[in-house]
mmCIF file of C-alpha atoms and ligand atoms in Angstrom:
data_model
loop_
_atom_site.group_PDB
_atom_site.id
_atom_site.type_symbol
_atom_site.label_atom_id
_atom_site.label_comp_id
_atom_site.label_asym_id
_atom_site.label_seq_id
_atom_site.Cartn_x
_atom_site.Cartn_y
_atom_site.Cartn_z
ATOM 1 C CA UNK A 1 0.223 5.303 20.424
ATOM 2 C CA UNK A 2 3.337 5.800 21.765
ATOM 3 C CA UNK A 3 5.975 7.997 20.339
ATOM 4 C CA UNK A 4 9.436 7.512 19.179
ATOM 5 C CA UNK A 5 12.213 9.262 18.957
ATOM 6 C CA UNK A 6 13.726 11.259 15.544
ATOM 7 C CA UNK A 7 17.171 12.764 15.655
ATOM 8 C CA UNK A 8 16.877 16.144 13.675
ATOM 9 C CA UNK A 9 19.157 17.045 11.120
ATOM 10 C CA UNK A 10 21.038 19.754 13.793
ATOM 11 C CA UNK A 11 21.477 16.766 16.144
ATOM 12 C CA UNK A 12 18.193 17.575 18.231
ATOM 13 C CA UNK A 13 16.238 14.917 18.897
ATOM 14 C CA UNK A 14 12.604 15.803 18.366
ATOM 15 C CA UNK A 15 9.256 13.872 19.145
ATOM 16 C CA UNK A 16 6.853 12.314 16.400
ATOM 17 C CA UNK A 17 4.268 9.797 16.570
ATOM 18 C CA UNK A 18 4.332 7.288 13.929
ATOM 19 C CA UNK A 19 1.476 6.957 11.491
ATOM 20 C CA UNK A 20 0.450 3.649 10.092
ATOM 21 C CA UNK A 21 -1.696 1.524 7.784
ATOM 22 C CA UNK A 22 -2.215 -1.628 6.829
ATOM 23 C CA UNK A 23 -3.089 -3.271 3.520
ATOM 24 C CA UNK A 24 -5.096 -6.375 3.232
ATOM 25 C CA UNK A 25 -6.612 -8.787 0.025
ATOM 26 C CA UNK A 26 -10.126 -9.735 -0.392
ATOM 27 C CA UNK A 27 -10.394 -13.530 1.298
ATOM 28 C CA UNK A 28 -11.592 -16.168 -1.560
ATOM 29 C CA UNK A 29 -12.572 -18.802 1.111
ATOM 30 C CA UNK A 30 -14.009 -19.280 4.665
ATOM 31 C CA UNK A 31 -11.295 -20.002 6.002
ATOM 32 C CA UNK A 32 -9.326 -16.993 4.681
ATOM 33 C CA UNK A 33 -11.848 -15.175 5.847
ATOM 34 C CA UNK A 34 -11.453 -16.203 9.516
ATOM 35 C CA UNK A 35 -8.134 -15.957 9.347
ATOM 36 C CA UNK A 36 -8.351 -12.116 7.891
ATOM 37 C CA UNK A 37 -10.794 -11.284 11.050
ATOM 38 C CA UNK A 38 -8.028 -12.524 13.144
ATOM 39 C CA UNK A 39 -5.852 -10.678 11.664
ATOM 40 C CA UNK A 40 -7.912 -7.375 11.526
ATOM 41 C CA UNK A 41 -8.770 -7.854 15.454
ATOM 42 C CA UNK A 42 -5.167 -8.103 16.148
ATOM 43 C CA UNK A 43 -4.024 -5.111 14.495
ATOM 44 C CA UNK A 44 -6.860 -3.010 15.029
ATOM 45 C CA UNK A 45 -5.523 -2.017 18.687
ATOM 46 C CA UNK A 46 -2.344 -0.437 16.981
ATOM 47 C CA UNK A 47 -4.859 2.362 16.008
ATOM 48 C CA UNK A 48 -3.919 2.663 12.471
ATOM 49 C CA UNK A 49 -5.045 5.816 10.047
ATOM 50 C CA UNK A 50 -6.989 3.641 7.482
ATOM 51 C CA UNK A 51 -6.735 0.182 6.313
ATOM 52 C CA UNK A 52 -6.893 -0.428 2.936
ATOM 53 C CA UNK A 53 -8.301 -3.697 0.744
ATOM 54 C CA UNK A 54 -7.325 -4.163 -2.617
ATOM 55 C CA UNK A 55 -8.932 -4.969 -6.042
ATOM 56 C CA UNK A 56 -8.076 -8.284 -7.883
ATOM 57 C CA UNK A 57 -6.356 -7.785 -11.561
ATOM 58 C CA UNK A 58 -8.802 -6.802 -13.546
ATOM 59 C CA UNK A 59 -11.605 -5.647 -10.854
ATOM 60 C CA UNK A 60 -11.624 -9.833 -10.420
ATOM 61 C CA UNK A 61 -12.558 -8.927 -6.724
ATOM 62 C CA UNK A 62 -15.130 -6.472 -7.541
ATOM 63 C CA UNK A 63 -17.931 -8.093 -4.827
ATOM 64 C CA UNK A 64 -15.456 -9.743 -2.422
ATOM 65 C CA UNK A 65 -13.276 -5.882 -2.173
ATOM 66 C CA UNK A 66 -16.885 -4.223 -1.530
ATOM 67 C CA UNK A 67 -18.153 -6.803 1.231
ATOM 68 C CA UNK A 68 -14.860 -6.603 2.792
ATOM 69 C CA UNK A 69 -14.806 -2.923 2.730
ATOM 70 C CA UNK A 70 -18.794 -3.050 4.089
ATOM 71 C CA UNK A 71 -17.595 -5.634 7.076
ATOM 72 C CA UNK A 72 -15.144 -3.726 8.315
ATOM 73 C CA UNK A 73 -17.075 -0.402 8.166
ATOM 74 C CA UNK A 74 -19.893 -2.517 10.058
ATOM 75 C CA UNK A 75 -18.212 -3.817 12.851
ATOM 76 C CA UNK A 76 -15.555 -1.993 13.202
ATOM 77 C CA UNK A 77 -13.744 1.498 14.632
ATOM 78 C CA UNK A 78 -11.065 1.277 11.780
ATOM 79 C CA UNK A 79 -11.329 3.485 8.560
ATOM 80 C CA UNK A 80 -11.506 1.474 5.282
ATOM 81 C CA UNK A 81 -10.061 2.658 2.277
ATOM 82 C CA UNK A 82 -11.310 0.782 -1.109
ATOM 83 C CA UNK A 83 -8.575 0.228 -4.188
ATOM 84 C CA UNK A 84 -10.518 0.524 -7.335
ATOM 85 C CA UNK A 85 -8.771 0.051 -10.745
ATOM 86 C CA UNK A 86 -10.004 1.470 -13.925
ATOM 87 C CA UNK A 87 -8.774 -1.379 -16.491
ATOM 88 C CA UNK A 88 -11.319 -2.676 -18.203
ATOM 89 C CA UNK A 89 -14.318 -1.182 -17.244
ATOM 90 C CA UNK A 90 -16.412 1.987 -18.340
ATOM 91 C CA UNK A 91 -16.922 5.048 -16.763
ATOM 92 C CA UNK A 92 -20.711 4.308 -16.171
ATOM 93 C CA UNK A 93 -19.489 1.098 -13.835
ATOM 94 C CA UNK A 94 -16.385 2.764 -12.014
ATOM 95 C CA UNK A 95 -18.834 5.650 -11.268
ATOM 96 C CA UNK A 96 -21.222 3.389 -9.944
ATOM 97 C CA UNK A 97 -18.984 1.252 -7.598
ATOM 98 C CA UNK A 98 -17.762 4.680 -6.306
ATOM 99 C CA UNK A 99 -21.630 6.061 -5.642
ATOM 100 C CA UNK A 100 -22.084 2.467 -4.126
ATOM 101 C CA UNK A 101 -19.067 2.918 -1.851
ATOM 102 C CA UNK A 102 -20.043 6.691 -1.110
ATOM 103 C CA UNK A 103 -23.636 5.421 -0.055
ATOM 104 C CA UNK A 104 -22.331 2.995 2.508
ATOM 105 C CA UNK A 105 -20.061 5.422 4.074
ATOM 106 C CA UNK A 106 -16.688 4.651 2.540
ATOM 107 C CA UNK A 107 -14.874 7.895 2.072
ATOM 108 C CA UNK A 108 -11.333 7.138 0.947
ATOM 109 C CA UNK A 109 -10.664 5.336 -2.108
ATOM 110 C CA UNK A 110 -7.235 4.291 -3.674
ATOM 111 C CA UNK A 111 -7.420 4.797 -7.112
ATOM 112 C CA UNK A 112 -4.963 3.158 -9.677
ATOM 113 C CA UNK A 113 -5.141 2.527 -13.799
ATOM 114 C CA UNK A 114 -4.651 -1.189 -12.952
ATOM 115 C CA UNK A 115 -2.361 -3.564 -15.035
ATOM 116 C CA UNK A 116 -3.045 -4.489 -18.906
ATOM 117 C CA UNK A 117 -5.718 -6.875 -19.272
ATOM 118 C CA UNK A 118 -3.695 -9.093 -21.318
ATOM 119 C CA UNK A 119 -0.843 -8.617 -18.562
ATOM 120 C CA UNK A 120 2.241 -7.265 -17.109
ATOM 121 C CA UNK A 121 4.581 -6.097 -19.256
ATOM 122 C CA UNK A 122 1.986 -6.042 -22.527
ATOM 123 C CA UNK A 123 0.869 -2.751 -23.849
ATOM 124 C CA UNK A 124 -1.764 -1.489 -22.072
ATOM 125 C CA UNK A 125 -5.321 -0.519 -23.901
ATOM 126 C CA UNK A 126 -8.203 1.288 -22.239
ATOM 127 C CA UNK A 127 -11.679 0.262 -22.180
ATOM 128 C CA UNK A 128 -13.520 2.639 -24.919
ATOM 129 C CA UNK A 129 -15.798 4.482 -22.604
ATOM 130 C CA UNK A 130 -13.852 4.199 -19.683
ATOM 131 C CA UNK A 131 -11.367 6.133 -17.385
ATOM 132 C CA UNK A 132 -7.900 6.751 -19.639
ATOM 133 C CA UNK A 133 -5.825 6.975 -17.008
ATOM 134 C CA UNK A 134 -5.296 7.265 -13.320
ATOM 135 C CA UNK A 135 -5.541 10.491 -12.949
ATOM 136 C CA UNK A 136 -8.865 10.703 -15.168
ATOM 137 C CA UNK A 137 -9.987 8.466 -12.810
ATOM 138 C CA UNK A 138 -8.753 10.363 -9.623
ATOM 139 C CA UNK A 139 -10.418 13.770 -11.164
ATOM 140 C CA UNK A 140 -13.790 11.098 -11.760
ATOM 141 C CA UNK A 141 -14.301 10.600 -7.817
ATOM 142 C CA UNK A 142 -13.183 13.948 -7.118
ATOM 143 C CA UNK A 143 -15.742 15.302 -9.044
ATOM 144 C CA UNK A 144 -18.814 12.938 -8.065
ATOM 145 C CA UNK A 145 -17.652 13.129 -4.460
ATOM 146 C CA UNK A 146 -15.290 15.839 -3.505
ATOM 147 C CA UNK A 147 -15.422 14.489 0.442
ATOM 148 C CA UNK A 148 -13.999 10.968 -0.713
ATOM 149 C CA UNK A 149 -9.745 11.528 0.077
ATOM 150 C CA UNK A 150 -8.053 9.661 -2.833
ATOM 151 C CA UNK A 151 -4.555 8.390 -2.407
ATOM 152 C CA UNK A 152 -2.784 6.744 -5.398
ATOM 153 C CA UNK A 153 0.818 4.801 -6.328
ATOM 154 C CA UNK A 154 4.177 6.059 -6.525
ATOM 155 C CA UNK A 155 7.086 4.099 -7.911
ATOM 156 C CA UNK A 156 10.395 4.412 -6.211
ATOM 157 C CA UNK A 157 12.205 2.731 -8.993
ATOM 158 C CA UNK A 158 9.716 4.159 -11.589
ATOM 159 C CA UNK A 159 6.887 2.043 -13.413
ATOM 160 C CA UNK A 160 7.879 -0.757 -15.239
ATOM 161 C CA UNK A 161 6.158 1.249 -18.309
ATOM 162 C CA UNK A 162 8.077 4.535 -17.837
ATOM 163 C CA UNK A 163 10.189 5.511 -20.390
ATOM 164 C CA UNK A 164 12.091 7.134 -17.344
ATOM 165 C CA UNK A 165 12.267 8.718 -14.081
ATOM 166 C CA UNK A 166 10.720 12.185 -15.625
ATOM 167 C CA UNK A 167 7.908 10.257 -17.181
ATOM 168 C CA UNK A 168 6.887 8.679 -14.015
ATOM 169 C CA UNK A 169 6.482 11.540 -12.355
ATOM 170 C CA UNK A 170 4.865 13.380 -14.774
ATOM 171 C CA UNK A 171 2.204 10.947 -14.060
ATOM 172 C CA UNK A 172 2.106 11.443 -10.139
ATOM 173 C CA UNK A 173 1.832 15.145 -11.039
ATOM 174 C CA UNK A 174 -1.017 14.471 -13.099
ATOM 175 C CA UNK A 175 -2.593 12.119 -10.272
ATOM 176 C CA UNK A 176 -1.728 15.089 -7.524
ATOM 177 C CA UNK A 177 -3.197 17.901 -10.350
ATOM 178 C CA UNK A 178 -6.333 15.800 -10.093
ATOM 179 C CA UNK A 179 -6.849 15.614 -6.458
ATOM 180 C CA UNK A 180 -4.979 12.767 -4.479
ATOM 181 C CA UNK A 181 -3.863 13.550 -1.371
ATOM 182 C CA UNK A 182 -1.285 10.966 -0.712
ATOM 183 C CA UNK A 183 0.577 8.276 -2.589
ATOM 184 C CA UNK A 184 1.621 5.001 -1.296
ATOM 185 C CA UNK A 185 4.808 3.460 -2.815
ATOM 186 C CA UNK A 186 5.719 -0.043 -4.567
ATOM 187 C CA UNK A 187 7.258 -2.148 -2.531
ATOM 188 C CA UNK A 188 11.086 -1.411 -1.972
ATOM 189 C CA UNK A 189 14.115 -2.543 -0.269
ATOM 190 C CA UNK A 190 16.916 -0.552 -0.700
ATOM 191 C CA UNK A 191 15.920 2.803 0.863
ATOM 192 C CA UNK A 192 18.428 4.854 -0.751
ATOM 193 C CA UNK A 193 16.066 4.626 -3.616
ATOM 194 C CA UNK A 194 13.079 5.598 -1.682
ATOM 195 C CA UNK A 195 15.180 9.139 -0.542
ATOM 196 C CA UNK A 196 16.362 9.592 -4.089
ATOM 197 C CA UNK A 197 12.642 8.886 -5.520
ATOM 198 C CA UNK A 198 11.557 11.399 -2.959
ATOM 199 C CA UNK A 199 14.106 14.139 -3.975
ATOM 200 C CA UNK A 200 12.838 13.867 -7.655
ATOM 201 C CA UNK A 201 9.290 14.200 -6.629
ATOM 202 C CA UNK A 202 9.722 17.294 -4.094
ATOM 203 C CA UNK A 203 11.932 18.768 -6.886
ATOM 204 C CA UNK A 204 9.002 18.708 -9.083
ATOM 205 C CA UNK A 205 7.071 20.919 -6.370
ATOM 206 C CA UNK A 206 5.001 17.570 -5.183
ATOM 207 C CA UNK A 207 4.264 18.062 -1.653
ATOM 208 C CA UNK A 208 2.099 15.277 -0.877
ATOM 209 C CA UNK A 209 3.120 12.421 1.356
ATOM 210 C CA UNK A 210 4.870 9.527 -0.253
ATOM 211 C CA UNK A 211 4.156 7.070 2.239
ATOM 212 C CA UNK A 212 6.536 4.081 2.154
ATOM 213 C CA UNK A 213 5.048 0.562 1.145
ATOM 214 C CA UNK A 214 6.650 -2.014 3.451
ATOM 215 C CA UNK A 215 6.297 -5.782 2.829
ATOM 216 C CA UNK A 216 7.295 -8.053 5.547
ATOM 217 C CA UNK A 217 8.837 -11.074 3.381
ATOM 218 C CA UNK A 218 6.604 -14.112 5.367
ATOM 219 C CA UNK A 219 7.673 -16.460 2.434
ATOM 220 C CA UNK A 220 10.687 -14.951 0.441
ATOM 221 C CA UNK A 221 10.778 -17.034 -2.563
ATOM 222 C CA UNK A 222 7.057 -16.523 -3.678
ATOM 223 C CA UNK A 223 7.367 -12.661 -2.492
ATOM 224 C CA UNK A 224 10.670 -12.352 -4.395
ATOM 225 C CA UNK A 225 8.550 -13.621 -8.254
ATOM 226 C CA UNK A 226 5.770 -11.736 -6.989
ATOM 227 C CA UNK A 227 7.429 -7.781 -6.717
ATOM 228 C CA UNK A 228 9.947 -8.631 -9.198
ATOM 229 C CA UNK A 229 7.317 -8.870 -11.452
ATOM 230 C CA UNK A 230 5.865 -5.745 -10.429
ATOM 231 C CA UNK A 231 9.534 -3.741 -11.145
ATOM 232 C CA UNK A 232 11.085 -4.120 -7.429
ATOM 233 C CA UNK A 233 14.503 -5.083 -7.440
ATOM 234 C CA UNK A 234 15.295 -7.740 -4.733
ATOM 235 C CA UNK A 235 19.271 -6.889 -3.847
ATOM 236 C CA UNK A 236 21.345 -9.818 -3.176
ATOM 237 C CA UNK A 237 21.894 -8.991 0.169
ATOM 238 C CA UNK A 238 18.720 -9.881 0.795
ATOM 239 C CA UNK A 239 18.319 -13.161 -0.962
ATOM 240 C CA UNK A 240 21.686 -14.217 0.986
ATOM 241 C CA UNK A 241 19.719 -13.511 3.926
ATOM 242 C CA UNK A 242 17.254 -16.105 3.483
ATOM 243 C CA UNK A 243 19.480 -18.605 1.836
ATOM 244 C CA UNK A 244 18.722 -22.042 2.867
ATOM 245 C CA UNK A 245 16.114 -21.310 4.853
ATOM 246 C CA UNK A 246 13.456 -23.079 2.079
ATOM 247 C CA UNK A 247 12.425 -25.560 4.581
ATOM 248 C CA UNK A 248 12.323 -23.561 7.869
ATOM 249 C CA UNK A 249 9.398 -21.288 8.131
ATOM 250 C CA UNK A 250 10.110 -20.282 11.935
ATOM 251 C CA UNK A 251 13.267 -19.287 11.008
ATOM 252 C CA UNK A 252 12.517 -17.573 8.042
ATOM 253 C CA UNK A 253 10.280 -15.713 9.652
ATOM 254 C CA UNK A 254 12.433 -14.572 12.486
ATOM 255 C CA UNK A 255 14.614 -12.954 9.645
ATOM 256 C CA UNK A 256 11.751 -11.457 7.782
ATOM 257 C CA UNK A 257 10.725 -9.544 10.817
ATOM 258 C CA UNK A 258 14.139 -8.128 11.225
ATOM 259 C CA UNK A 259 14.760 -7.045 7.884
ATOM 260 C CA UNK A 260 11.888 -5.480 7.633
ATOM 261 C CA UNK A 261 12.183 -3.960 11.231
ATOM 262 C CA UNK A 262 15.702 -2.628 9.861
ATOM 263 C CA UNK A 263 14.154 -0.576 7.023
ATOM 264 C CA UNK A 264 11.277 0.870 8.723
ATOM 265 C CA UNK A 265 14.219 1.915 11.516
ATOM 266 C CA UNK A 266 16.506 3.188 9.407
ATOM 267 C CA UNK A 267 13.588 4.824 7.343
ATOM 268 C CA UNK A 268 12.519 6.232 10.695
ATOM 269 C CA UNK A 269 15.864 7.467 11.698
ATOM 270 C CA UNK A 270 15.808 9.587 8.369
ATOM 271 C CA UNK A 271 12.683 11.244 9.326
ATOM 272 C CA UNK A 272 10.049 9.487 8.294
ATOM 273 C CA UNK A 273 7.230 8.705 10.494
ATOM 274 C CA UNK A 274 4.300 7.329 8.217
ATOM 275 C CA UNK A 275 4.228 3.649 6.944
ATOM 276 C CA UNK A 276 1.765 1.406 4.660
ATOM 277 C CA UNK A 277 2.279 -2.099 5.432
ATOM 278 C CA UNK A 278 1.491 -4.836 3.032
ATOM 279 C CA UNK A 279 0.567 -7.347 5.364
ATOM 280 C CA UNK A 280 -0.423 -10.081 3.385
ATOM 281 C CA UNK A 281 -3.416 -10.691 5.587
ATOM 282 C CA UNK A 282 -1.093 -11.851 8.403
ATOM 283 C CA UNK A 283 -0.287 -10.068 11.647
ATOM 284 C CA UNK A 284 2.440 -11.375 13.316
ATOM 285 C CA UNK A 285 5.338 -9.783 11.417
ATOM 286 C CA UNK A 286 3.594 -6.525 11.251
ATOM 287 C CA UNK A 287 2.690 -6.815 15.104
ATOM 288 C CA UNK A 288 6.732 -6.872 15.848
ATOM 289 C CA UNK A 289 7.835 -4.384 13.671
ATOM 290 C CA UNK A 290 5.352 -2.144 14.640
ATOM 291 C CA UNK A 291 5.941 -2.592 18.199
ATOM 292 C CA UNK A 292 9.806 -2.066 17.621
ATOM 293 C CA UNK A 293 8.954 1.517 16.025
ATOM 294 C CA UNK A 294 7.578 2.160 19.596
ATOM 295 C CA UNK A 295 3.720 1.528 18.881
ATOM 296 C CA UNK A 296 1.604 0.308 21.443
ATOM 297 C CA UNK A 297 -2.193 -1.177 21.422
ATOM 298 C CA UNK A 298 -4.518 1.702 22.601
ATOM 299 C CA UNK A 299 -7.338 0.051 24.238
ATOM 300 C CA UNK A 300 -10.044 2.363 23.247
ATOM 301 C CA UNK A 301 -8.987 1.365 19.569
ATOM 302 C CA UNK A 302 -10.641 -2.607 19.831
ATOM 303 C CA UNK A 303 -11.516 -3.577 16.082
ATOM 304 C CA UNK A 304 -14.842 -4.522 17.585
HETATM 305 P P1 FAD B 1 -0.155 5.096 -13.132
HETATM 306 O O1 FAD B 1 0.289 5.498 -11.797
HETATM 307 O O2 FAD B 1 -1.370 5.625 -13.869
HETATM 308 O O3 FAD B 1 0.328 4.707 -14.464
HETATM 309 C C1 FAD B 1 1.973 3.936 -14.087
HETATM 310 C C2 FAD B 1 2.776 4.361 -14.952
HETATM 311 O O4 FAD B 1 2.524 3.987 -16.798
HETATM 312 C C3 FAD B 1 3.326 5.760 -15.306
HETATM 313 O O5 FAD B 1 4.344 6.089 -14.448
HETATM 314 C C4 FAD B 1 3.886 5.830 -16.906
HETATM 315 O O6 FAD B 1 4.971 5.546 -17.026
HETATM 316 C C5 FAD B 1 2.982 4.984 -17.503
HETATM 317 N N1 FAD B 1 1.604 5.681 -17.696
HETATM 318 C C6 FAD B 1 0.173 5.461 -17.409
HETATM 319 N N2 FAD B 1 -0.460 6.470 -18.260
HETATM 320 C C7 FAD B 1 0.019 7.354 -19.239
HETATM 321 C C8 FAD B 1 0.207 8.042 -20.104
HETATM 322 N N3 FAD B 1 -1.192 8.558 -20.465
HETATM 323 N N4 FAD B 1 1.373 8.857 -20.942
HETATM 324 C C9 FAD B 1 2.507 8.118 -20.318
HETATM 325 N N5 FAD B 1 2.498 6.990 -19.378
HETATM 326 C C10 FAD B 1 1.749 6.523 -18.716
HETATM 327 N N6 FAD B 1 -3.050 -3.537 -8.879
HETATM 328 C C11 FAD B 1 -4.734 -3.770 -8.746
HETATM 329 O O7 FAD B 1 -5.149 -4.372 -9.733
HETATM 330 N N7 FAD B 1 -5.294 -3.953 -7.612
HETATM 331 C C12 FAD B 1 -4.884 -3.191 -6.569
HETATM 332 O O8 FAD B 1 -5.343 -3.390 -5.420
HETATM 333 C C13 FAD B 1 -3.955 -2.215 -6.666
HETATM 334 N N8 FAD B 1 -3.142 -1.725 -5.241
HETATM 335 C C14 FAD B 1 -1.749 -0.970 -5.459
HETATM 336 C C15 FAD B 1 -1.616 -0.552 -4.506
HETATM 337 C C16 FAD B 1 -0.099 0.443 -4.438
HETATM 338 C C17 FAD B 1 0.123 1.405 -3.603
HETATM 339 C C18 FAD B 1 0.585 0.397 -5.803
HETATM 340 C C19 FAD B 1 1.739 0.968 -5.552
HETATM 341 C C20 FAD B 1 0.392 -0.880 -6.917
HETATM 342 C C21 FAD B 1 -1.161 -1.365 -6.635
HETATM 343 N N9 FAD B 1 -1.626 -2.398 -7.968
HETATM 344 C C22 FAD B 1 -2.827 -2.539 -7.830
HETATM 345 C C23 FAD B 1 -0.763 -2.151 -9.015
HETATM 346 C C24 FAD B 1 -1.090 -1.113 -10.276
HETATM 347 O O9 FAD B 1 -2.427 -1.334 -10.496
HETATM 348 C C25 FAD B 1 -0.093 -1.463 -11.587
HETATM 349 O O10 FAD B 1 1.260 -1.211 -11.101
HETATM 350 C C26 FAD B 1 -0.698 -0.530 -12.760
HETATM 351 O O11 FAD B 1 0.365 -1.138 -14.067
HETATM 352 C C27 FAD B 1 -0.532 0.802 -12.675
HETATM 353 O O12 FAD B 1 -1.279 1.237 -12.321
HETATM 354 P P2 FAD B 1 -0.843 3.021 -11.533
HETATM 355 O O13 FAD B 1 -2.562 3.512 -11.332
HETATM 356 O O14 FAD B 1 0.044 2.926 -10.383
HETATM 357 O O15 FAD B 1 -0.815 3.573 -12.900
#
């Protein structure tokens, strides 16, 4: 991994190595599986800190998430992180999943509450015998297996269910107190939102890394619907950049790479040195953005 220069506040230049991680979703079909593995093999030489695999809403991909994580462990030198939500499951079921991961050598879990079973925007009802909150889940994992590192979510625009930022940051604080080592943010497009959130979090005495989640918009229209539902604001200036490109995938791709590269470069200029990429199981844009960040393949870091 090469180094890149960040101007320090006093005007001197300091050198830091960017840390990256990649997020994938478990494939549904054999074709999607081939495509995911092509992506993993292309991104692995960038030597990410870890690669995470999501857990479908309500645990719908429980087995597929497990088998993708198991294959990453068996066939690559990458460090996998398994996403896990506690919605709709009893403590016993969750503990069993965690134990299974631990048995095969997984030492990193991204612990989440999950969306309400009745859909985003409806009231969340926990399983009667389940972990009630994501903080309970973090505590449960750390109690069973102290050697599992736990990452959690963070919301620079606050979670849609949060009454206000204070309430939102209370939840983050509870997760940190329960043992979370890092928070990964929901996707955001306006860096000021991230920096304002970071100020609030630090003012509450929360010191863990708050890693920005970066999503290159491969398909702007689809991605806009998806992220808006999760509470992310898509600014007008961003929508304008994709105007008229609905039938021009090639140009859209170039625009998407330029926009995301601009975002990470501006974050890096302000001292951010760790990035989590929502890859959507595609390598090309993420490779280009990492290249612009100064990250080069490490020959020893090949996937297989
Ligand atoms: P939390 O951080 O626990 O809570 C979110 C908000 O809900 C809080 O800010 C607070 O406002 C409110 N809240 C929760 N509990 C309480 C309480 N006891 N009292 C008051 N307010 C409360 N979803 C999946 O299904 N699978 C995934 O793999 C997945 N991966 C994700 C990865 C990242 C990095 C992020 C940011 C999100 C991910 N999600 C995933 C989405 C996530 O499950 C939803 O956003 C869900 O609605 C909240 O789960 P959480 O763990 O983020 O919630």
